[in-house]
Amino acid sequence: MASSSVANESNTPKWGRVVLSGGTDWPKLGRKSDRVSPGEHPDLTYPHLLRSLRTVKVVSIHTSSHSDHAVAIDIHGFAHLWGRASNSALGLPTTAAIWEDGPLKIRPIDLGAEQGVKFVHAATGRSHTLLVSSDGNVWTAGSNSSGQCGHDPCPEVSPFKLVEGDWLKTNDSVIQASAGNTFSLVLTASGKVYAFGSGEKGQLGNGRTGEHIITSGRAVFDTENIPLLVKGLTDRKIVQIASGLQHSLVLDSEGYVLVFGCAGYCRLGLGDQKDVLIPKLVPAFSGEREAQRAAAVFGGPTASAVIDRGGMFWLAGKWKISGDGSAGQPWTTFRYVHDISAMECSNAGLGGVTLWAVGMNDGKPMTVAWGQNAVNGELGQGDDKPKSATKPTPIETLAELDIFRVAPGAHTVYFLAAPNDGLSDLPAHPEVQTPPAHCLVCNAEKGADDSPLECEKCEGLYHLSCLNPPLSEIPLGEWFCDRCLSHASPDYLPAPSVFQEAHGAGGEPAKRGRGRPRKYADHTSHMMYMSEGAGTPMNSGGPMELGTPIAGEKRDRSPDYDDDDAGSDYDVRAATTSKRRRGD
């Protein structure tokens, strides 16, 4: 009845536990009116472990600077989704949010893939999501008014549907995805990049915006729902793609960076604000010295970032509200961030208003962040520290964690951290409302010689002597009860019936979606197959049926969600030692 986790097994990819800080009231984040009362869905100003995934070994986590939803992929290749779910962004129709206390768990087989196929990558746009599977397919759901889901334009696509692209004709396979506001990119194993959705700012990289005049002199732009091969990359093998709200960066195998799309605030790092319709080489990383070329690229709302092969962090565009780097003084070309020039960066991310870098400094792990107007506590510095920072700041609340990946969203930031003592010391979210006072087996006290051991997920108490088999000493590393470990099992909870109805359980691959999404009357059955709490307001006393409106759901659009050039941009705003006993 006892189990512990000490280190990553050699036969599995590197995995970690999900930690988060920032906002959790998904339907209302970024919408300044109609804020909920404190405590219902709180802003986390201190890093918290995500309790619902406490026993899940997560290998990657995906969100974006313009998303209030996220996707975590575990070692089994299953996807766990939560956050704002309007417009079927998470594959479920008429759902305002899937709460983080019970993420939606989807297996590739639930979408019609063959047994053994895994999810390997994901991407989130403002209101749509892409899931990439190990057999080279990509599945999409959510807002599709511009064809950004790769299906005939319609208000939304649900549940997740297979995208058909030219890569299928050449036995190529999709390995990565990225997404902006109303467009998507996918990268194939052969190094080709395909784009679909709106081409208003050149985001599709096909050499045109397709602007034309319709009635009353109103201008509209081309939308492409059939994936198009991005031009100008024929002689290059692309190895990474990244997208901001209206622009993208691609990295080739030789370390060269190319950019295209909206150039407002000089976010492309080319020295001007002229939109780029075909990928253009960034001079800062095109020198003869390979050591000065790029190792990774990142897209933000109005900025771009690059980590070079020496671990230096570079920025271009608008990344502050005032002063150097603001709208009036954007970084017109890529410049390295001097304050962290001594840090060897290994991972980074650009959120709605925050910037993050993870790496080593003087041989020690370090996580630094900065950003103005981080009103939801995204920096995670705690209640006694400022919510915003104008310069790179070491985040002391993360100092004891072994963080290897950061994924900043619009108002929430996620981390993957390997198990260690510092991780176990973090609080978990949400709180257990009434933790047990006695051993769940014997319901009695046995004195100091056999004080209870606490499960790190449910906080249930167990005497060592009450376990089956009994334990003679406190286990090393993380410890979870059998019930909580069963929740991490590959067989725990099938996907909602909405997916099974559309694709069949392990049946034929799904056909391409056409027209308006289906409506489902059997709301209760959808809830029955979700992970605990999915689509349910925490502490609400019961499940919320799909389609049930929440108070104040209809709201005015925030200035953060402007569709103009400026955009559509968010302008405002270790080794493990012994386990502690209860009470230590």
mmCIF file of C-alpha atoms in Angstrom, residues 23-37 40-41 43 68 83-86 96-97 99 375-376 411 550-556 558 560-561 573:
data_model
loop_
_atom_site.group_PDB
_atom_site.id
_atom_site.type_symbol
_atom_site.label_atom_id
_atom_site.label_comp_id
_atom_site.label_asym_id
_atom_site.label_seq_id
_atom_site.Cartn_x
_atom_site.Cartn_y
_atom_site.Cartn_z
ATOM 1 C CA GLY A 23 -4.207 33.358 -12.115
ATOM 2 C CA THR A 24 -6.582 30.387 -11.966
ATOM 3 C CA ASP A 25 -9.993 31.938 -12.654
ATOM 4 C CA TRP A 26 -9.897 30.851 -16.284
ATOM 5 C CA PRO A 27 -13.125 32.361 -17.698
ATOM 6 C CA LYS A 28 -12.369 35.806 -16.279
ATOM 7 C CA LEU A 29 -8.601 36.224 -16.570
ATOM 8 C CA GLY A 30 -7.697 39.349 -18.539
ATOM 9 C CA ARG A 31 -11.238 40.617 -18.362
ATOM 10 C CA LYS A 32 -11.074 43.434 -15.887
ATOM 11 C CA SER A 33 -14.778 43.662 -15.149
ATOM 12 C CA ASP A 34 -16.724 41.107 -13.163
ATOM 13 C CA ARG A 35 -13.783 39.735 -11.158
ATOM 14 C CA VAL A 36 -14.692 37.030 -8.681
ATOM 15 C CA SER A 37 -14.332 37.391 -4.942
ATOM 16 C CA GLU A 40 -12.986 31.229 -5.103
ATOM 17 C CA HIS A 41 -10.388 30.712 -7.820
ATOM 18 C CA ASP A 43 -4.365 34.169 -7.887
ATOM 19 C CA ASP A 68 -5.329 30.854 -20.704
ATOM 20 C CA GLY A 83 -8.030 26.223 -18.408
ATOM 21 C CA ARG A 84 -10.345 28.458 -20.394
ATOM 22 C CA ALA A 85 -12.425 26.227 -22.653
ATOM 23 C CA SER A 86 -14.685 28.660 -24.497
ATOM 24 C CA ALA A 96 -16.575 27.763 -20.052
ATOM 25 C CA ALA A 97 -13.640 26.147 -18.272
ATOM 26 C CA TRP A 99 -10.740 23.502 -13.790
ATOM 27 C CA VAL A 375 -1.328 41.652 -11.628
ATOM 28 C CA ASN A 376 -2.144 37.960 -11.166
ATOM 29 C CA HIS A 411 -1.795 35.171 -16.930
ATOM 30 C CA ILE A 550 -21.813 30.644 -15.255
ATOM 31 C CA ALA A 551 -22.667 33.946 -13.658
ATOM 32 C CA GLY A 552 -21.377 36.876 -15.664
ATOM 33 C CA GLU A 553 -20.124 34.743 -18.534
ATOM 34 C CA LYS A 554 -21.177 37.316 -21.145
ATOM 35 C CA ARG A 555 -18.725 40.208 -20.867
ATOM 36 C CA ASP A 556 -17.273 43.078 -22.798
ATOM 37 C CA SER A 558 -10.911 43.483 -22.592
ATOM 38 C CA ASP A 560 -6.033 43.105 -23.984
ATOM 39 C CA TYR A 561 -7.966 41.422 -26.768
ATOM 40 C CA ARG A 573 -1.269 44.467 -18.312
#
